[in-house]
Amino acid sequence: MTTILGKEAELYEKLPNDKVKCTACARYCEIGKGQIGLCGIRGNENGKLHLYAYGKVISGHVDPIEKKPLIHYFPGSKVYSIATTGCNWLCRYCQNSDISQRRKVEGIDMTPQDVANTAVKYGAHGIAYTYNEPSIFIEFARDCGIAARKKGLFNVFVSNGYDTPESVSMMNEFLDGITVDFKGSAEKEFTRKFIGIPDPQPIFDTLLEIRDKTKIHIEITDLIVPKVGDDLTHAKKLSKFIYDEFGPEMPIHFLRFHPDYKMMEYPSTPVETLEKHYQIAKDQGLKYVYLGNVPGHKWEHTYCSECNKIVVNRYGFSIRGWHLDKNNCCQFCGNKIPIEGKLQKGYKEDRFQFVT
């Protein structure tokens, strides 16, 4: 008898003729018997959807949480970052393409308890599901997350946000924080050509679903790709959406692109372009705007929105100065800064460790 890899999935619907519809992501793949969805890890076995990558960890590292980037959530903490193979996006610039675009399920066998225990062993404060889109292996992430919470750890996603109400509902069982990564300010032509999705609208829908149905901490990033994904009109539209729906205190990070995978001919994003995006977001009323992948830039820091003094001084993923009191209020003027959690004691240590 042939052993089926992985485990039966939960997020799917049965269709006639032994077909299934996956509801883990907004592609809603309809999959016939013996077929596999676009992500490469969810497939139809005799009329049931299986998550083939359940328990298969292709990569595991300990990172600073600021690398995700989550900088308004338990600053200075360490996260055990894991991934499976596969992805529901086909980004031509993916820096993790060896993982995300691999269509053979591979990795080290780990139970959810193994994942939680490994996080504890390496002194991590939480687990990050990242490097590929975590919603495609959400049943495994959920089980890891529940095991992690029993050990006092938090759970965060680094996600493209191309999710469904069903996957958001499952996130609510275990997830504490999420970074939703927009690309090219969600300009439709860019997402079609360079990501391979027909419409970015599900990302916006997911953000509202998380806001309305959960208490998950949210931060937003936007990868700015020169020449093809750096239109300021769309950056303004995205910034206005964030301000209107989440208010002025929602953090947004504009990230610098570097050439990778199938876009090696493109240059890194000019810093001046990122600075223009920063100003657009500030002009829309957003108070906490950051530039990412530009170590040493003045807009890596957190500035008090009242007195404009630096309250968290950063260099890359490191915290160099902390000027908040025990309630995360500005030590200069007393203004409350919307940072969740205390500064972790080990923030000055080397927080990078290779695990898997």
Short mmCIF file of C-alpha atoms in Angstrom, two decimals:
data_model
loop_
_atom_site.label_atom_id
_atom_site.label_comp_id
_atom_site.label_asym_id
_atom_site.label_seq_id
_atom_site.Cartn_x
_atom_site.Cartn_y
_atom_site.Cartn_z
CA MET A 1 0.00 0.00 0.00
CA THR A 2 1.38 3.43 -0.98
CA THR A 3 1.93 5.84 1.90
CA ILE A 4 0.56 9.32 1.19
CA LEU A 5 2.96 12.12 2.09
CA GLY A 6 1.74 14.70 4.57
CA LYS A 7 -1.75 14.93 6.01
CA GLU A 8 -5.29 15.63 4.88
CA ALA A 9 -5.91 19.38 4.67
CA GLU A 10 -8.82 21.12 6.37
CA LEU A 11 -9.33 24.16 4.17
CA TYR A 12 -11.11 22.73 1.15
CA GLU A 13 -14.49 21.84 -0.30
CA LYS A 14 -15.47 18.65 -2.11
CA LEU A 15 -16.77 19.03 -5.67
CA PRO A 16 -18.46 16.57 -8.06
CA ASN A 17 -16.40 13.88 -9.79
CA ASP A 18 -13.91 13.66 -6.91
CA LYS A 19 -12.61 17.16 -7.55
CA VAL A 20 -11.78 19.49 -4.63
CA LYS A 21 -11.60 23.27 -4.23
CA CYS A 22 -8.81 24.53 -2.00
CA THR A 23 -9.83 27.47 0.20
CA ALA A 24 -6.43 28.22 1.77
CA CYS A 25 -5.65 31.07 -0.64
CA ALA A 26 -7.47 33.37 -3.02
CA ARG A 27 -6.60 31.29 -6.09
CA TYR A 28 -9.27 28.79 -4.97
CA CYS A 29 -7.65 26.07 -7.07
CA GLU A 30 -10.06 23.38 -8.29
CA ILE A 31 -8.02 20.20 -8.35
CA GLY A 32 -8.84 16.86 -9.99
CA LYS A 33 -7.81 13.45 -8.69
CA GLY A 34 -4.06 13.01 -8.80
CA GLN A 35 -3.46 16.69 -9.48
CA ILE A 36 -1.61 19.32 -7.41
CA GLY A 37 -2.49 22.98 -6.94
CA LEU A 38 -0.32 25.79 -8.25
CA CYS A 39 1.45 26.10 -4.89
CA GLY A 40 2.96 22.65 -5.35
CA ILE A 41 2.12 21.27 -1.90
CA ARG A 42 -1.68 20.81 -1.83
CA GLY A 43 -3.04 17.99 -3.97
CA ASN A 44 -6.01 15.72 -4.55
CA GLU A 45 -5.67 12.16 -3.24
CA ASN A 46 -8.77 10.11 -4.05
CA GLY A 47 -11.14 13.04 -3.69
CA LYS A 48 -9.51 14.49 -0.56
CA LEU A 49 -7.15 17.47 -0.40
CA HIS A 50 -3.78 16.66 1.15
CA LEU A 51 -1.14 19.01 2.47
CA TYR A 52 1.92 17.15 1.24
CA ALA A 53 4.33 19.48 3.03
CA TYR A 54 2.81 18.87 6.47
CA GLY A 55 5.76 18.19 8.78
CA LYS A 56 8.40 18.99 6.13
CA VAL A 57 10.55 22.00 7.07
CA ILE A 58 12.84 23.06 4.23
CA SER A 59 14.48 25.96 6.08
CA GLY A 60 14.83 27.07 9.68
CA HIS A 61 16.79 30.01 11.08
CA VAL A 62 16.71 32.22 14.14
CA ASP A 63 16.35 35.88 13.15
CA PRO A 64 15.68 39.26 14.76
CA ILE A 65 11.97 40.04 14.55
CA GLU A 66 12.94 43.31 12.88
CA LYS A 67 14.02 41.31 9.82
CA LYS A 68 10.42 40.26 9.06
CA PRO A 69 9.97 43.30 9.32
CA LEU A 70 7.91 43.64 12.49
CA ILE A 71 9.25 46.58 14.46
CA HIS A 72 6.20 47.55 16.51
CA TYR A 73 5.86 44.05 18.00
CA PHE A 74 8.08 42.74 20.82
CA PRO A 75 11.16 44.68 19.68
CA GLY A 76 14.51 43.03 20.18
CA SER A 77 13.03 39.54 20.22
CA LYS A 78 14.30 36.46 18.40
CA VAL A 79 12.07 34.35 16.17
CA TYR A 80 12.56 30.83 14.89
CA SER A 81 11.74 31.28 11.19
CA ILE A 82 10.53 28.25 9.24
CA ALA A 83 9.21 27.45 5.77
CA THR A 84 8.05 24.60 3.59
CA THR A 85 8.58 24.34 -0.15
CA GLY A 86 6.10 25.92 -2.57
CA CYS A 87 4.22 29.19 -2.92
CA ASN A 88 0.96 30.53 -4.33
CA TRP A 89 2.75 33.44 -6.05
CA LEU A 90 5.21 33.30 -8.94
CA CYS A 91 7.27 36.40 -8.19
CA ARG A 92 9.94 36.95 -10.81
CA TYR A 93 12.16 38.72 -8.26
CA CYS A 94 11.82 36.24 -5.37
CA GLN A 95 14.92 36.16 -3.16
CA ASN A 96 13.78 32.78 -1.79
CA SER A 97 13.01 31.20 -5.17
CA ASP A 98 15.00 28.06 -4.34
CA ILE A 99 12.37 27.40 -1.66
CA SER A 100 9.22 29.06 -2.95
CA GLN A 101 9.42 27.95 -6.58
CA ARG A 102 10.56 24.41 -5.82
CA ARG A 103 7.83 22.02 -6.88
CA LYS A 104 9.21 18.93 -5.17
CA VAL A 105 8.20 18.52 -1.53
CA GLU A 106 11.41 18.28 0.46
CA GLY A 107 12.64 19.10 3.93
CA ILE A 108 13.47 17.77 7.36
CA ASP A 109 10.74 15.83 9.16
CA MET A 110 9.46 17.85 12.12
CA THR A 111 6.32 17.49 14.18
CA PRO A 112 4.65 20.64 15.54
CA GLN A 113 6.09 19.73 18.93
CA ASP A 114 9.56 19.45 17.38
CA VAL A 115 9.18 22.95 15.93
CA ALA A 116 8.12 24.44 19.26
CA ASN A 117 10.88 22.61 21.13
CA THR A 118 13.50 23.82 18.65
CA ALA A 119 12.35 27.41 19.12
CA VAL A 120 12.75 27.05 22.88
CA LYS A 121 16.13 25.33 22.51
CA TYR A 122 17.55 28.28 20.58
CA GLY A 123 16.12 30.89 22.93
CA ALA A 124 13.53 32.24 20.51
CA HIS A 125 10.60 34.27 21.81
CA GLY A 126 8.34 33.23 18.96
CA ILE A 127 7.98 31.41 15.65
CA ALA A 128 7.81 33.14 12.26
CA TYR A 129 6.28 31.36 9.29
CA THR A 130 8.09 32.94 6.38
CA TYR A 131 10.36 32.60 3.30
CA ASN A 132 7.37 31.26 1.34
CA GLU A 133 3.65 32.04 1.73
CA PRO A 134 2.56 30.47 5.04
CA SER A 135 -1.15 30.30 4.23
CA ILE A 136 -0.45 27.40 1.83
CA PHE A 137 0.76 25.28 4.77
CA ILE A 138 -1.56 26.86 7.30
CA GLU A 139 -2.79 23.61 8.88
CA PHE A 140 0.81 22.73 9.79
CA ALA A 141 1.50 26.32 10.92
CA ARG A 142 -1.64 26.23 13.10
CA ASP A 143 -0.56 23.01 14.81
CA CYS A 144 2.95 24.41 15.36
CA GLY A 145 1.45 27.64 16.64
CA ILE A 146 -0.76 25.92 19.20
CA ALA A 147 2.24 23.91 20.45
CA ALA A 148 4.29 27.12 20.59
CA ARG A 149 1.71 29.02 22.61
CA LYS A 150 1.73 26.25 25.22
CA LYS A 151 5.41 27.07 25.71
CA GLY A 152 4.78 30.81 26.00
CA LEU A 153 5.88 31.66 22.46
CA PHE A 154 4.14 33.99 20.02
CA ASN A 155 3.47 33.30 16.31
CA VAL A 156 3.85 35.64 13.34
CA PHE A 157 3.29 35.36 9.59
CA VAL A 158 5.23 37.06 6.83
CA SER A 159 2.48 36.91 4.22
CA ASN A 160 1.54 38.18 0.79
CA GLY A 161 -2.02 38.55 2.11
CA TYR A 162 -3.53 36.63 -0.81
CA ASP A 163 -5.78 34.80 1.58
CA THR A 164 -9.42 33.89 2.20
CA PRO A 165 -11.95 34.29 5.02
CA GLU A 166 -11.35 30.61 5.78
CA SER A 167 -7.60 31.03 6.20
CA VAL A 168 -8.04 34.18 8.29
CA SER A 169 -10.41 32.24 10.52
CA MET A 170 -7.72 29.59 11.03
CA MET A 171 -5.10 32.29 11.69
CA ASN A 172 -7.28 33.47 14.54
CA GLU A 173 -6.69 30.12 16.30
CA PHE A 174 -2.99 30.77 16.85
CA LEU A 175 -1.54 33.86 15.15
CA ASP A 176 -0.36 36.95 17.06
CA GLY A 177 1.19 39.13 14.38
CA ILE A 178 1.41 39.46 10.60
CA THR A 179 3.36 41.45 8.06
CA VAL A 180 1.38 41.80 4.84
CA ASP A 181 3.75 42.39 1.93
CA PHE A 182 2.43 44.49 -0.93
CA LYS A 183 4.56 44.56 -4.06
CA GLY A 184 4.75 47.51 -6.41
CA SER A 185 2.06 49.26 -4.34
CA ALA A 186 -0.47 46.67 -5.59
CA GLU A 187 -0.63 48.12 -9.10
CA LYS A 188 -2.68 45.60 -11.08
CA GLU A 189 -0.49 45.45 -14.17
CA PHE A 190 2.59 44.87 -12.02
CA THR A 191 0.96 42.05 -10.04
CA ARG A 192 -0.21 40.37 -13.24
CA LYS A 193 3.12 40.52 -15.04
CA PHE A 194 5.62 40.02 -12.22
CA ILE A 195 3.65 38.00 -9.64
CA GLY A 196 1.20 36.00 -11.71
CA ILE A 197 -2.04 36.93 -9.96
CA PRO A 198 -5.00 38.42 -11.85
CA ASP A 199 -6.00 41.02 -9.27
CA PRO A 200 -4.53 42.28 -5.96
CA GLN A 201 -7.96 42.97 -4.44
CA PRO A 202 -7.91 39.84 -2.20
CA ILE A 203 -4.95 41.36 -0.31
CA PHE A 204 -7.05 44.39 0.65
CA ASP A 205 -9.96 42.11 1.55
CA THR A 206 -7.70 39.99 3.76
CA LEU A 207 -6.44 43.01 5.67
CA LEU A 208 -10.00 44.11 6.42
CA GLU A 209 -10.94 40.55 7.41
CA ILE A 210 -8.02 40.42 9.86
CA ARG A 211 -8.95 43.84 11.22
CA ASP A 212 -12.61 42.96 11.70
CA LYS A 213 -12.41 39.32 12.81
CA THR A 214 -9.19 39.04 14.83
CA LYS A 215 -6.88 40.85 17.24
CA ILE A 216 -3.75 40.02 15.22
CA HIS A 217 -1.09 42.77 15.18
CA ILE A 218 -0.60 44.04 11.61
CA GLU A 219 2.25 45.82 9.84
CA ILE A 220 2.40 46.55 6.13
CA THR A 221 5.30 46.50 3.70
CA ASP A 222 5.55 47.58 0.08
CA LEU A 223 8.40 46.38 -2.14
CA ILE A 224 9.32 49.19 -4.52
CA VAL A 225 10.68 47.80 -7.80
CA PRO A 226 12.40 50.38 -10.01
CA LYS A 227 10.98 51.12 -13.47
CA VAL A 228 8.04 48.71 -13.21
CA GLY A 229 6.71 48.95 -9.63
CA ASP A 230 7.51 52.43 -8.34
CA ASP A 231 4.55 54.54 -9.46
CA LEU A 232 3.84 57.26 -6.89
CA THR A 233 0.16 57.44 -7.83
CA HIS A 234 -0.34 53.88 -6.64
CA ALA A 235 1.78 54.49 -3.52
CA LYS A 236 -0.57 57.38 -2.70
CA LYS A 237 -3.62 55.17 -3.28
CA LEU A 238 -2.21 52.45 -1.01
CA SER A 239 -1.26 54.96 1.69
CA LYS A 240 -4.75 56.48 1.59
CA PHE A 241 -6.31 53.01 1.96
CA ILE A 242 -4.13 52.32 5.01
CA TYR A 243 -4.96 55.69 6.58
CA ASP A 244 -8.69 55.43 5.89
CA GLU A 245 -9.08 51.82 7.06
CA PHE A 246 -6.46 51.50 9.81
CA GLY A 247 -5.73 55.03 10.95
CA PRO A 248 -2.56 57.10 11.15
CA GLU A 249 -0.64 54.74 13.48
CA MET A 250 -0.43 51.71 11.16
CA PRO A 251 3.27 51.12 10.35
CA ILE A 252 4.24 50.92 6.69
CA HIS A 253 7.68 49.90 5.41
CA PHE A 254 8.84 50.78 1.91
CA LEU A 255 11.41 48.15 0.99
CA ARG A 256 14.34 48.46 -1.35
CA PHE A 257 14.39 45.95 -4.21
CA HIS A 258 17.61 44.19 -5.15
CA PRO A 259 18.09 42.15 -8.35
CA ASP A 260 17.35 38.45 -7.94
CA TYR A 261 15.98 35.33 -9.65
CA LYS A 262 14.49 36.30 -13.05
CA MET A 263 14.98 40.07 -12.63
CA MET A 264 18.75 40.30 -12.47
CA GLU A 265 18.79 42.98 -15.17
CA TYR A 266 16.96 45.46 -12.93
CA PRO A 267 18.91 47.83 -10.65
CA SER A 268 18.42 48.20 -6.92
CA THR A 269 15.79 50.78 -6.03
CA PRO A 270 17.32 54.27 -5.87
CA VAL A 271 17.18 55.62 -2.33
CA GLU A 272 15.63 58.84 -3.68
CA THR A 273 12.70 56.79 -5.01
CA LEU A 274 12.11 55.29 -1.58
CA GLU A 275 12.30 58.74 -0.02
CA LYS A 276 9.57 59.97 -2.39
CA HIS A 277 7.36 57.06 -1.28
CA TYR A 278 8.07 57.91 2.34
CA GLN A 279 6.94 61.49 1.77
CA ILE A 280 3.79 60.36 -0.03
CA ALA A 281 2.78 58.23 2.96
CA LYS A 282 3.56 61.01 5.42
CA ASP A 283 1.53 63.47 3.34
CA GLN A 284 -1.43 61.08 3.56
CA GLY A 285 -1.23 61.32 7.36
CA LEU A 286 0.62 58.11 8.27
CA LYS A 287 2.79 58.68 11.33
CA TYR A 288 5.05 55.63 11.33
CA VAL A 289 6.68 55.25 7.92
CA TYR A 290 9.93 53.34 7.46
CA LEU A 291 12.47 52.56 4.75
CA GLY A 292 13.74 48.98 4.66
CA ASN A 293 16.94 47.44 3.26
CA VAL A 294 18.75 50.79 3.53
CA PRO A 295 20.95 50.37 6.65
CA GLY A 296 21.94 53.68 8.20
CA HIS A 297 19.13 55.74 6.68
CA LYS A 298 17.50 58.23 9.05
CA TRP A 299 14.06 56.81 8.29
CA GLU A 300 14.88 53.45 9.83
CA HIS A 301 14.28 55.04 13.24
CA THR A 302 10.99 55.45 15.09
CA TYR A 303 10.23 59.10 15.70
CA CYS A 304 7.74 60.33 18.28
CA SER A 305 4.71 61.62 16.41
CA GLU A 306 4.36 64.52 18.88
CA CYS A 307 7.87 65.87 19.57
CA ASN A 308 9.59 64.26 16.54
CA LYS A 309 12.55 63.02 18.57
CA ILE A 310 14.04 59.59 17.91
CA VAL A 311 12.56 57.15 20.42
CA VAL A 312 13.93 53.95 18.85
CA ASN A 313 17.29 54.26 17.12
CA ARG A 314 17.98 51.48 14.60
CA TYR A 315 20.69 50.36 12.25
CA GLY A 316 19.43 47.60 9.96
CA PHE A 317 17.90 44.97 12.22
CA SER A 318 19.72 46.22 15.33
CA ILE A 319 18.39 48.51 18.04
CA ARG A 320 21.01 51.09 19.00
CA GLY A 321 18.96 53.30 21.29
CA TRP A 322 15.72 53.03 23.26
CA HIS A 323 13.98 56.12 24.63
CA LEU A 324 10.62 54.77 25.77
CA ASP A 325 9.43 54.23 29.33
CA LYS A 326 7.97 50.99 30.71
CA ASN A 327 4.61 51.82 29.06
CA ASN A 328 6.24 52.53 25.68
CA CYS A 329 5.67 56.26 26.05
CA CYS A 330 8.16 58.81 24.74
CA GLN A 331 10.68 59.73 27.46
CA PHE A 332 10.88 63.25 26.07
CA CYS A 333 7.19 64.25 25.92
CA GLY A 334 5.14 61.33 27.27
CA ASN A 335 3.37 60.52 24.00
CA LYS A 336 2.23 56.89 23.71
CA ILE A 337 4.02 55.05 20.89
CA PRO A 338 1.98 52.17 19.34
CA ILE A 339 4.55 49.45 20.02
CA GLU A 340 3.24 46.17 21.43
CA GLY A 341 5.39 44.39 23.99
CA LYS A 342 8.49 45.31 25.96
CA LEU A 343 12.04 45.64 24.66
CA GLN A 344 13.59 42.20 25.07
CA LYS A 345 16.70 41.93 27.26
CA GLY A 346 18.84 40.18 24.65
CA TYR A 347 18.35 42.83 21.97
CA LYS A 348 22.07 43.70 21.88
CA GLU A 349 23.12 40.11 21.27
CA ASP A 350 23.71 38.46 17.89
CA ARG A 351 20.22 37.27 17.03
CA PHE A 352 21.11 35.29 13.89
CA GLN A 353 21.52 31.51 14.12
CA PHE A 354 21.43 28.87 11.39
CA VAL A 355 19.32 25.89 12.45
CA THR A 356 18.10 23.87 9.44
#
